[in-house]
Amino acid sequence: MKRLKIHLRTLFITTSLLASSVFAASVDLTVKADQPGPVINKNIYGQFAEHLGHGIYEGIWVGEKSRIPNTNGFRKDVVAALKDLQVPLIRWPGGCFADEYHWRDGIGPRNKRPVKVNTNWGGVEETNAFGTHEFFELAEMLDAEVYVNGNLGTGTPQEMAEWLEYMTSDTKSTLAELRRKNGRDKPWRVHYFAIGNEAWGCGGNMRPEYYTDLYKHYASFLKAPKDNTPKFIASGGHSEDTKWAEHLTGNVEPNWSLKMDAVSFHYYTLPKGDWEVKGAAIDFPEADWISTFAQTLRMDEFIRNNKAVMDKNDPEKRVGFYVDEWGTWYDPQPGTNPGFLRQQNTLRDALVAAVNFNIFHAHADRVHMTNIAQMVNVLQAMILTDKEKMVLTPTYHAFHMFIPFQDATSIPVDFKSPTYTLGDKSVPAISASAARGKDGKVYLALVNIDPRSATDVSVALKGVNPSSANGRLLTADAMDAHNTFAKPEAIKPVAYRAEVKNGKVEVNLPPKSVVVLALD
Ligand code: AHR
C-alpha cells in the first residue's frame, strides 16, 4: 500500500513537471522598438501613505526616542529599503483620513499638538506627531515628489488655501514666518495637490455635479507662486464609473485647465469581487487565484472607458487620469485590528502589481500617476514591520524589478495570449509591455498568470538588435509564497538569462512568474 502511494506520488510529480515543461504553451511576441510611444511617467510607480493602522506610526515614524534605530524619528531600515526602491512620489495624508485632517494640528512642537481620534481607521488616537514638516522630511530623504491631499469634506476653502500658502510662500507673510519658526526656512516644492478624496463616499457622499461646483469654488482660492504651483487633482470616480471623469472634464471650463490637471480614480482588486467576503491573503484556493486576476485585469477596461469620455471633452489630453489608489484588498489578517487593513502579501500580489504596471504602460498617454495602496503595513504593502523587525514583500520586489520603466519611453508589443482556464473562468495567461529606458536599453516585462503551465515566448524585435537578454525572475512553488519575519527571503527575484538565437529572444516563462529583461 505504502509503495503504491509512493508510485502515485512520483507519477503526480512527473505529470506536473511534464505539464509545465514539455506541454508549455508558446507565444510569438513582437517588440516594436521602431515605433516609440509616450513616456511612462515615473509617478506611475507612486506610493500612498495614509494615517491608517501602522502605515505611518510604527511603519515609518517611531519618534526620536524609540529604541528602533531611527534618523530624526524615521525608521532607518524602512527609509533605506524605500530609497533602494527609488520611490518617485508619495501621496499623503489620505485617503478618507484627508477629509478630516486639519493641517494646523500637525505643526509646531510635538508635545503641544492636539490628540484626535482617527474615526475612519480603528477609532485610535491620532497624536499628530507626523505632520507637514515630517512628511516633507521623509520625501526629501527619499528624493521623492510630493502629493498632498487637501481636506474638502470638513475643511473650508480658507483652511485649504492657507495650507498651500504655509507650504509654498517665500514672502514674509505671517504663515510663511510661522513655517520658518517651525524650522523650515525655504518653501517646499509641492508637486501635486488634490481637492478632497472619494467625494462620492467617505469624502462627503456627493454627486459629481455638486462636487464639480465645490471643486471650482475651492480651486478659485488656491494660490501659490508661479514657479511652485502644484498640479491640481480633482477627486474622481471608481471601478465601473465614468460619470465623474465625464462631468469634471465637461464642466471645468477650458480656461480653468491649469487648475484641474487631473481627475483621480480608485479601483481595488478583491479576489471574490465582494466587499463583505473579500477573500484570504494566504492559504487561498486556485479559484481565488484566477478570480483575483479576472478582477484586476478589469483595470484596463475601466481606464479605457474613462479615457473614451475624457477624449470627447479633452481631445488635447490636457487633463491626466490618475489612479491614485489601487491594489489588492483582502479580509483583515486574523488577530489584527480590522480597521488597520493589515494583510500578508504573496507571489499573487507581485503578479497583480506587474499586470497592472503593464496596463498602466499601455495607457501612458493619459495615466501619468498611480499610487498603490499602501506603502507600509497597509493593504498591498511594499514593507511589513513588527516592532524592530522589517520584511520586504513580493510586491516590493515587483516594484524593484520595474524600476527601469520609470520615465522610459513606451514601446508597443504585439502578441496573442494563450488562455488560462479554471472552471467557468478564463483569463489571458500572458501580460507584457516594453519600453526604452533612460539608459537607452530596451526592457521587456512578461507575466505568466497561469499557475500550472510554463509558456515559451519567442520575441521578434524591430528597431533593436540585442546580443544578450539578462534580467530577473520572480516565482515560487506556492501561489501564496510569502516572506515572514522568520523567513524574510522565502521569495525574492533571481538572475535570469534568456537565449538570443537568430535575432530572436527565447524566453521560457515559468508558471506564475514575472520576468523583466534588458535587451542589450
Ligand atoms: O486605502 C484605504 C482607503 O480606501 C482610503 O482611505 C480610501 O480613499 C479608500 O476607500
Coordinates of C-alpha atoms and ligand atoms in Angstrom, one line a residue:
M1 CA 0.0 0.0 0.0
K2 CA 2.8 2.4 1.0
R3 CA 4.7 1.5 -2.2
L4 CA 1.6 2.2 -4.3
K5 CA 1.3 5.6 -2.6
I6 CA 4.9 6.4 -3.4
H7 CA 4.3 5.4 -7.1
L8 CA 1.2 7.6 -7.3
R9 CA 3.2 10.5 -5.8
T10 CA 6.0 10.0 -8.3
L11 CA 3.6 9.8 -11.1
F12 CA 1.9 13.0 -10.0
I13 CA 5.2 15.0 -9.7
T14 CA 6.3 13.7 -13.1
T15 CA 3.0 14.6 -14.7
S16 CA 3.0 18.2 -13.3
L17 CA 6.6 18.7 -14.4
L18 CA 5.6 17.5 -17.8
A19 CA 2.7 19.9 -17.8
S20 CA 4.9 22.8 -17.0
S21 CA 7.8 22.0 -19.3
V22 CA 7.0 19.7 -22.2
F23 CA 3.5 21.0 -22.7
A24 CA 4.5 24.6 -22.4
A25 CA 2.3 26.9 -24.4
S26 CA 4.1 29.1 -26.9
V27 CA 3.6 32.7 -27.9
D28 CA 5.1 34.8 -30.7
L29 CA 5.6 38.3 -29.5
T30 CA 6.9 41.3 -31.4
V31 CA 8.6 44.3 -29.7
K32 CA 8.2 47.3 -32.0
A33 CA 11.1 49.5 -30.8
D34 CA 11.0 51.4 -34.1
Q35 CA 7.6 52.8 -33.1
P36 CA 8.1 54.6 -29.7
G37 CA 5.1 55.7 -27.8
P38 CA 4.5 58.2 -24.9
V39 CA 6.8 58.4 -21.9
I40 CA 5.9 56.3 -18.9
N41 CA 5.8 58.9 -16.2
K42 CA 7.9 57.7 -13.2
N43 CA 5.0 58.7 -11.0
I44 CA 3.1 55.6 -12.3
Y45 CA 5.2 54.0 -9.6
G46 CA 3.9 56.3 -6.9
Q47 CA 3.2 55.3 -3.3
F48 CA 0.4 56.2 -0.9
A49 CA 0.9 56.7 2.9
E50 CA -2.2 57.4 4.9
H51 CA -2.7 57.8 8.6
L52 CA -4.1 54.3 8.9
G53 CA -3.1 51.5 11.2
H54 CA 0.7 51.2 11.2
G55 CA 1.1 52.8 7.8
I56 CA 2.8 55.9 9.3
Y57 CA 3.1 55.3 13.0
E58 CA 5.5 52.3 13.7
G59 CA 5.8 51.7 10.0
I60 CA 7.7 54.9 9.1
W61 CA 7.7 57.1 12.1
V62 CA 8.8 55.8 15.5
G63 CA 9.9 59.1 17.1
E64 CA 13.4 60.2 18.1
K65 CA 13.2 58.4 21.5
S66 CA 12.4 55.0 20.1
R67 CA 14.7 52.0 20.6
I68 CA 14.2 51.2 17.0
P69 CA 17.1 52.7 15.1
N70 CA 15.9 56.0 13.6
T71 CA 17.0 59.2 12.0
N72 CA 15.1 62.2 13.4
G73 CA 12.3 59.7 14.3
F74 CA 12.1 57.9 10.9
R75 CA 12.9 54.2 10.9
K76 CA 16.4 53.7 9.3
D77 CA 15.5 50.2 7.9
V78 CA 12.3 51.3 6.2
V79 CA 13.8 54.5 4.8
A80 CA 16.8 52.6 3.4
A81 CA 14.5 50.0 1.7
L82 CA 12.3 52.7 0.2
K83 CA 15.4 54.6 -1.0
D84 CA 16.5 51.4 -2.8
L85 CA 13.1 51.2 -4.3
Q86 CA 13.5 54.7 -5.9
V87 CA 10.1 55.8 -4.8
P88 CA 9.3 58.6 -7.2
L89 CA 6.3 60.1 -5.3
I90 CA 4.3 59.8 -2.1
R91 CA 0.6 60.7 -1.6
W92 CA -0.3 61.9 2.0
P93 CA -2.2 62.2 4.4
G94 CA -5.2 60.1 3.0
G95 CA -7.4 58.6 1.8
C96 CA -10.5 59.0 3.9
F97 CA -8.3 60.5 6.6
A98 CA -7.6 63.5 4.4
D99 CA -11.1 64.8 4.7
E100 CA -10.9 65.0 8.5
Y101 CA -7.3 66.3 8.6
H102 CA -6.7 69.8 9.8
W103 CA -3.2 70.7 9.0
R104 CA -2.6 73.1 11.9
D105 CA -2.9 70.1 14.2
G106 CA 0.3 68.7 12.8
I107 CA 2.7 71.6 13.1
G108 CA 4.7 73.2 15.9
P109 CA 6.2 71.5 19.0
R110 CA 5.1 67.8 19.0
N111 CA 4.2 67.8 22.7
K112 CA 1.7 70.6 22.1
R113 CA -0.1 69.0 19.2
P114 CA -3.7 68.0 19.8
V115 CA -4.6 64.4 20.1
K116 CA -7.5 63.5 17.9
V117 CA -9.5 60.3 17.1
N118 CA -8.9 58.6 13.8
T119 CA -12.6 58.0 13.2
N120 CA -12.1 56.3 9.8
W121 CA -9.5 53.7 10.8
G122 CA -10.0 51.8 14.1
G123 CA -11.0 54.8 16.3
V124 CA -7.5 55.0 17.6
E125 CA -5.7 58.1 18.9
E126 CA -4.0 60.3 16.4
T127 CA -1.2 62.2 18.1
N128 CA -0.4 64.3 15.1
A129 CA 3.3 63.6 15.7
F130 CA 3.7 63.2 12.0
G131 CA 2.6 66.3 10.2
T132 CA 3.5 68.6 7.3
H133 CA 7.2 69.0 8.3
E134 CA 7.7 65.3 8.9
F135 CA 6.1 64.4 5.6
F136 CA 8.3 66.7 3.6
E137 CA 11.4 65.5 5.6
L138 CA 10.5 61.9 4.5
A139 CA 10.0 63.0 0.9
E140 CA 13.4 64.8 1.0
M141 CA 15.1 61.7 2.4
L142 CA 13.7 59.6 -0.4
D143 CA 14.2 62.3 -3.0
A144 CA 10.5 61.7 -3.9
E145 CA 8.0 64.2 -5.3
V146 CA 5.0 65.1 -3.0
Y147 CA 1.3 64.8 -3.5
V148 CA -0.7 66.5 -0.7
N149 CA -4.4 65.6 -0.4
G150 CA -6.4 68.6 0.9
N151 CA -9.5 68.4 3.1
L152 CA -12.7 69.3 1.3
G153 CA -15.0 67.3 3.4
T154 CA -14.6 69.1 6.8
G155 CA -12.3 71.9 5.9
T156 CA -13.0 75.4 4.4
P157 CA -11.5 76.9 1.3
Q158 CA -9.7 79.3 3.7
E159 CA -8.1 76.4 5.6
M160 CA -7.0 74.7 2.3
A161 CA -5.7 78.0 0.8
E162 CA -3.7 78.7 4.0
W163 CA -2.1 75.3 4.0
L164 CA -0.9 75.9 0.4
E165 CA 0.4 79.3 1.4
Y166 CA 2.2 77.8 4.5
M167 CA 4.0 75.3 2.3
T168 CA 4.8 77.4 -0.7
S169 CA 5.1 81.1 0.2
D170 CA 8.5 82.7 0.1
T171 CA 7.2 86.1 1.5
K172 CA 7.3 87.4 5.0
S173 CA 3.6 86.6 5.5
T174 CA 2.5 85.5 8.9
L175 CA 2.0 81.9 7.7
A176 CA 5.4 81.8 5.9
E177 CA 7.0 83.2 9.1
L178 CA 5.2 80.5 11.1
R179 CA 6.7 77.8 8.9
R180 CA 10.1 79.4 9.5
K181 CA 9.6 79.5 13.2
N182 CA 8.7 75.7 13.0
G183 CA 12.0 75.0 11.4
R184 CA 11.7 75.4 7.7
D185 CA 13.1 78.5 6.1
K186 CA 12.6 77.9 2.3
P187 CA 9.2 76.9 0.9
W188 CA 8.8 73.3 0.0
R189 CA 8.1 72.3 -3.6
V190 CA 4.5 71.0 -3.7
H191 CA 4.2 68.9 -6.9
Y192 CA 0.6 67.8 -6.7
F193 CA -2.4 68.9 -4.6
A194 CA -5.8 67.2 -4.5
I195 CA -9.1 68.8 -3.6
G196 CA -10.8 66.1 -1.5
N197 CA -10.8 62.4 -1.7
E198 CA -13.6 59.9 -2.7
A199 CA -16.1 62.7 -2.7
W200 CA -18.7 60.0 -3.8
G201 CA -18.1 58.2 -0.5
C202 CA -16.1 58.9 2.7
G203 CA -15.3 62.4 1.4
G204 CA -18.9 63.6 1.6
N205 CA -21.2 61.3 -0.3
M206 CA -21.7 63.8 -3.1
R207 CA -23.0 63.7 -6.6
P208 CA -20.5 64.6 -9.4
E209 CA -22.5 67.8 -10.2
Y210 CA -22.2 69.1 -6.6
Y211 CA -18.6 68.1 -6.2
T212 CA -17.7 69.8 -9.5
D213 CA -19.1 73.1 -8.2
L214 CA -17.2 72.7 -5.0
Y215 CA -14.1 71.8 -6.8
K216 CA -14.3 75.1 -8.7
H217 CA -15.1 77.0 -5.5
Y218 CA -12.1 75.7 -3.6
A219 CA -9.7 75.8 -6.6
S220 CA -10.5 79.6 -7.0
F221 CA -8.7 80.3 -3.8
L222 CA -5.7 78.0 -4.1
K223 CA -2.9 80.3 -4.9
A224 CA 0.8 79.6 -5.0
P225 CA 3.9 81.2 -6.5
K226 CA 4.1 80.8 -10.3
D227 CA 7.2 78.6 -10.1
N228 CA 5.7 76.5 -7.3
T229 CA 2.2 75.9 -8.4
P230 CA 1.2 72.3 -7.9
K231 CA -0.7 70.2 -10.4
F232 CA -4.3 70.3 -9.1
I233 CA -6.2 67.0 -8.9
A234 CA -10.0 66.6 -8.8
S235 CA -11.4 63.6 -6.9
G236 CA -13.0 61.3 -9.5
G237 CA -14.9 58.0 -9.6
H238 CA -14.1 54.4 -9.0
S239 CA -14.5 50.9 -10.6
E240 CA -17.1 50.9 -13.5
D241 CA -17.9 54.6 -13.1
T242 CA -17.2 57.1 -15.8
K243 CA -19.6 59.8 -14.8
W244 CA -17.1 61.7 -12.6
A245 CA -14.4 62.0 -15.2
E246 CA -17.1 62.9 -17.8
H247 CA -18.7 65.6 -15.6
L248 CA -15.5 67.1 -14.4
T249 CA -13.8 67.3 -17.8
G250 CA -17.1 68.6 -19.3
N251 CA -17.7 71.3 -16.7
V252 CA -14.4 72.7 -15.6
E253 CA -14.1 75.2 -18.4
P254 CA -11.0 75.0 -20.6
N255 CA -9.6 78.3 -19.3
W256 CA -9.5 76.5 -16.0
S257 CA -7.3 73.8 -17.3
L258 CA -4.3 75.0 -15.3
K259 CA -6.5 74.4 -12.2
M260 CA -7.6 70.9 -13.0
D261 CA -4.6 69.0 -14.2
A262 CA -6.0 65.6 -13.5
V263 CA -9.0 63.5 -12.4
S264 CA -8.3 60.8 -9.9
F265 CA -9.7 57.2 -9.9
H266 CA -9.7 54.3 -7.5
Y267 CA -10.0 50.6 -8.1
Y268 CA -9.3 47.8 -5.6
T269 CA -8.8 44.2 -6.5
L270 CA -11.0 41.9 -4.3
P271 CA -10.4 38.2 -5.1
K272 CA -14.1 37.4 -4.8
G273 CA -15.3 40.8 -6.0
D274 CA -17.4 41.2 -2.8
W275 CA -16.8 43.8 -0.1
E276 CA -18.4 41.5 2.5
V277 CA -16.2 38.5 1.9
K278 CA -13.2 39.7 0.0
G279 CA -11.0 36.5 0.3
A280 CA -8.0 35.5 2.3
A281 CA -4.4 36.8 1.7
I282 CA -2.8 33.4 2.1
D283 CA -4.0 29.8 2.0
F284 CA -6.4 30.5 -0.8
P285 CA -7.7 28.1 -3.4
E286 CA -6.8 28.3 -7.1
A287 CA -10.4 29.6 -7.7
D288 CA -9.3 32.8 -5.8
W289 CA -6.1 33.0 -7.8
I290 CA -7.9 33.1 -11.1
S291 CA -10.7 35.4 -9.9
T292 CA -8.2 37.8 -8.5
F293 CA -6.7 38.1 -12.0
A294 CA -10.1 38.3 -13.6
Q295 CA -10.8 41.2 -11.3
T296 CA -7.5 43.0 -11.6
L297 CA -7.5 42.8 -15.4
R298 CA -10.6 44.9 -15.3
M299 CA -8.4 47.9 -14.6
D300 CA -7.7 48.0 -18.4
E301 CA -11.4 48.2 -19.3
F302 CA -12.0 50.9 -16.6
I303 CA -9.2 53.1 -17.9
R304 CA -10.3 52.6 -21.5
N305 CA -13.8 53.7 -20.7
N306 CA -12.7 56.7 -18.7
K307 CA -10.3 57.7 -21.5
A308 CA -13.1 57.5 -24.0
V309 CA -15.3 60.0 -22.1
M310 CA -12.3 62.3 -21.4
D311 CA -11.2 62.2 -25.1
K312 CA -14.6 63.7 -26.0
N313 CA -14.2 66.6 -23.6
D314 CA -10.5 67.0 -23.7
P315 CA -9.1 65.8 -27.0
E316 CA -5.8 67.5 -26.4
K317 CA -5.2 65.3 -23.4
R318 CA -4.5 68.3 -21.0
V319 CA -6.1 66.5 -18.1
G320 CA -4.5 63.4 -16.7
F321 CA -6.2 60.3 -15.3
Y322 CA -4.5 59.4 -12.1
V323 CA -5.2 56.0 -10.5
D324 CA -4.3 57.3 -7.1
E325 CA -5.5 54.2 -5.2
W326 CA -5.2 50.6 -6.4
G327 CA -4.1 47.2 -5.2
T328 CA -5.4 44.1 -3.5
W329 CA -7.8 44.3 -0.6
Y330 CA -8.2 41.0 1.4
D331 CA -10.0 40.1 4.6
P332 CA -8.0 41.5 7.5
Q333 CA -5.2 39.4 8.9
P334 CA -6.6 37.3 11.8
G335 CA -5.7 38.8 15.2
T336 CA -5.2 42.3 13.9
N337 CA -7.5 45.4 14.3
P338 CA -9.8 45.1 11.3
G339 CA -9.6 48.9 11.0
F340 CA -5.9 48.7 10.3
L341 CA -6.2 46.9 7.0
R342 CA -3.2 44.8 7.5
Q343 CA -2.7 41.8 5.2
Q344 CA 0.0 39.4 4.2
N345 CA 1.5 39.8 0.7
T346 CA 2.3 36.8 -1.6
L347 CA 3.5 35.9 -5.1
R348 CA -0.1 36.6 -6.2
D349 CA 0.3 40.3 -5.1
A350 CA 3.6 40.6 -7.1
L351 CA 1.9 39.3 -10.2
V352 CA -1.1 41.6 -9.6
A353 CA 1.3 44.6 -9.4
A354 CA 3.1 43.5 -12.6
V355 CA -0.1 43.0 -14.6
N356 CA -1.2 46.5 -13.5
F357 CA 2.1 48.1 -14.5
N358 CA 1.7 46.6 -17.9
I359 CA -1.8 48.1 -18.1
F360 CA -0.6 51.5 -17.0
H361 CA 2.3 51.4 -19.5
A362 CA -0.3 50.8 -22.3
H363 CA -2.2 54.0 -21.2
A364 CA 0.8 56.2 -20.5
D365 CA -0.7 58.9 -22.7
R366 CA -3.4 59.7 -20.1
V367 CA -2.2 57.9 -16.9
H368 CA 0.7 59.9 -15.6
M369 CA 0.4 58.9 -12.0
T370 CA -0.8 55.9 -9.9
N371 CA -0.4 55.3 -6.2
I372 CA -0.5 51.7 -4.8
A373 CA -2.4 51.4 -1.5
Q374 CA -0.3 51.5 0.6
M375 CA 3.4 51.9 1.2
V376 CA 4.0 50.2 4.6
N377 CA 1.8 47.8 6.7
V378 CA -1.5 48.6 5.0
L379 CA -3.3 46.7 2.2
Q380 CA -0.9 45.7 -0.7
A381 CA 2.2 47.0 1.1
M382 CA 5.9 47.1 0.0
I383 CA 7.1 46.6 3.5
L384 CA 5.7 44.9 6.7
T385 CA 7.1 45.8 10.1
D386 CA 6.6 44.4 13.6
K387 CA 8.3 46.5 16.3
E388 CA 12.0 46.4 15.3
K389 CA 11.5 43.8 12.6
M390 CA 11.0 44.5 8.9
V391 CA 10.3 42.4 5.9
L392 CA 10.2 43.2 2.1
T393 CA 7.1 41.8 0.4
P394 CA 6.8 40.2 -3.1
T395 CA 5.1 43.4 -4.2
Y396 CA 8.3 45.3 -3.2
H397 CA 10.3 43.0 -5.4
A398 CA 7.9 43.6 -8.3
F399 CA 8.3 47.3 -8.0
H400 CA 12.0 46.9 -7.8
M401 CA 12.2 44.8 -10.9
F402 CA 10.2 47.5 -12.9
I403 CA 12.4 50.5 -11.9
P404 CA 13.9 50.7 -15.4
F405 CA 10.4 51.6 -16.6
Q406 CA 10.3 54.9 -14.7
D407 CA 10.4 57.7 -17.2
A408 CA 11.1 55.2 -20.0
T409 CA 9.6 55.6 -23.5
S410 CA 6.9 53.0 -24.1
I411 CA 7.2 50.6 -27.0
P412 CA 4.3 48.7 -28.5
V413 CA 4.2 44.9 -28.2
D414 CA 2.1 42.6 -30.3
F415 CA 1.1 39.1 -29.3
K416 CA -1.8 36.8 -28.9
S417 CA -2.0 35.4 -25.4
P418 CA -2.9 31.7 -24.6
T419 CA -5.8 31.4 -22.2
Y420 CA -5.7 30.2 -18.7
T421 CA -8.9 28.5 -17.6
L422 CA -10.2 27.1 -14.4
G423 CA -13.9 26.0 -14.1
D424 CA -16.0 28.6 -15.8
K425 CA -13.4 31.4 -15.6
S426 CA -10.8 32.2 -18.3
V427 CA -8.2 35.0 -18.4
P428 CA -5.4 35.7 -20.8
A429 CA -2.3 33.9 -19.4
I430 CA 0.3 36.4 -20.6
S431 CA 0.7 40.1 -19.9
A432 CA 3.6 42.1 -21.4
S433 CA 5.0 45.5 -22.0
A434 CA 8.2 47.1 -23.3
A435 CA 10.0 50.4 -23.1
R436 CA 13.3 52.1 -23.9
G437 CA 14.8 53.1 -20.6
K438 CA 16.6 56.3 -19.8
D439 CA 19.9 54.3 -20.2
G440 CA 19.0 53.6 -23.9
K441 CA 18.3 49.9 -23.3
V442 CA 15.1 48.2 -24.3
Y443 CA 13.3 46.5 -21.4
L444 CA 10.7 43.8 -21.7
A445 CA 8.3 42.8 -18.9
L446 CA 6.5 39.5 -19.1
V447 CA 4.0 37.9 -16.6
N448 CA 2.7 34.4 -16.7
I449 CA -0.6 34.3 -14.7
D450 CA -1.1 30.6 -15.4
P451 CA 0.0 28.8 -12.1
R452 CA 0.3 25.4 -13.8
S453 CA 1.8 25.8 -17.3
A454 CA 5.0 27.4 -18.5
T455 CA 5.0 29.4 -21.7
D456 CA 7.7 29.7 -24.3
V457 CA 7.8 33.3 -25.5
S458 CA 9.6 33.8 -28.8
V459 CA 10.4 37.5 -29.1
A460 CA 10.9 39.1 -32.5
L461 CA 12.4 42.6 -32.5
K462 CA 12.0 45.6 -34.7
G463 CA 14.4 48.6 -34.3
V464 CA 16.7 46.8 -31.8
N465 CA 19.3 44.0 -32.3
P466 CA 20.4 42.8 -28.9
S467 CA 23.1 40.2 -28.3
S468 CA 22.0 39.5 -24.7
A469 CA 18.8 39.3 -22.7
N470 CA 19.5 39.4 -19.0
G471 CA 17.3 40.3 -16.1
R472 CA 15.4 38.9 -13.1
L473 CA 12.7 36.3 -12.5
L474 CA 10.3 36.2 -9.6
T475 CA 8.4 33.0 -8.9
A476 CA 7.9 30.3 -6.3
D477 CA 6.4 26.9 -5.9
A478 CA 3.3 28.0 -4.0
M479 CA 0.7 30.5 -5.2
D480 CA 0.8 32.1 -1.7
A481 CA 4.6 32.1 -1.2
H482 CA 5.4 35.0 1.1
N483 CA 8.1 36.4 3.3
T484 CA 7.8 36.4 7.1
F485 CA 9.9 37.8 9.9
A486 CA 11.3 34.3 10.5
K487 CA 11.9 33.7 6.7
P488 CA 12.4 37.1 5.2
E489 CA 13.9 35.8 1.9
A490 CA 11.5 33.0 1.2
I491 CA 10.6 34.7 -2.1
K492 CA 12.8 37.1 -3.9
P493 CA 13.9 37.7 -7.5
V494 CA 16.8 35.6 -9.0
A495 CA 19.0 36.4 -12.0
Y496 CA 17.5 35.2 -15.3
R497 CA 19.1 34.9 -18.8
A498 CA 17.1 34.3 -21.9
E499 CA 18.6 32.9 -25.1
V500 CA 19.2 35.2 -28.1
K501 CA 19.0 33.0 -31.2
N502 CA 18.7 34.0 -34.9
G503 CA 17.8 37.6 -33.9
K504 CA 15.0 36.4 -31.6
V505 CA 14.9 36.3 -27.8
E506 CA 13.6 32.9 -26.5
V507 CA 12.1 33.2 -23.0
N508 CA 10.9 30.2 -21.1
L509 CA 8.4 31.8 -18.7
P510 CA 7.7 29.5 -15.7
P511 CA 4.2 29.1 -14.4
K512 CA 3.1 32.0 -12.1
S513 CA 6.1 34.2 -12.7
V514 CA 7.3 37.7 -13.6
V515 CA 10.4 38.4 -15.7
V516 CA 12.0 41.7 -16.6
L517 CA 14.8 41.6 -19.2
A518 CA 17.2 44.2 -20.5
L519 CA 17.7 43.6 -24.2
D520 CA 21.2 44.8 -24.7
Ligands
AHR1 O1 -6.7 52.9 1.2 C1 -7.7 52.8 2.1 C2 -9.0 53.6 1.8 O2 -9.6 53.2 0.6 C3 -8.7 55.1 1.6 O3 -8.6 55.8 2.7 C4 -10.0 55.5 0.8 O4 -9.7 56.6 0.0 C5 -10.4 54.2 0.1 O5 -11.7 53.9 0.2

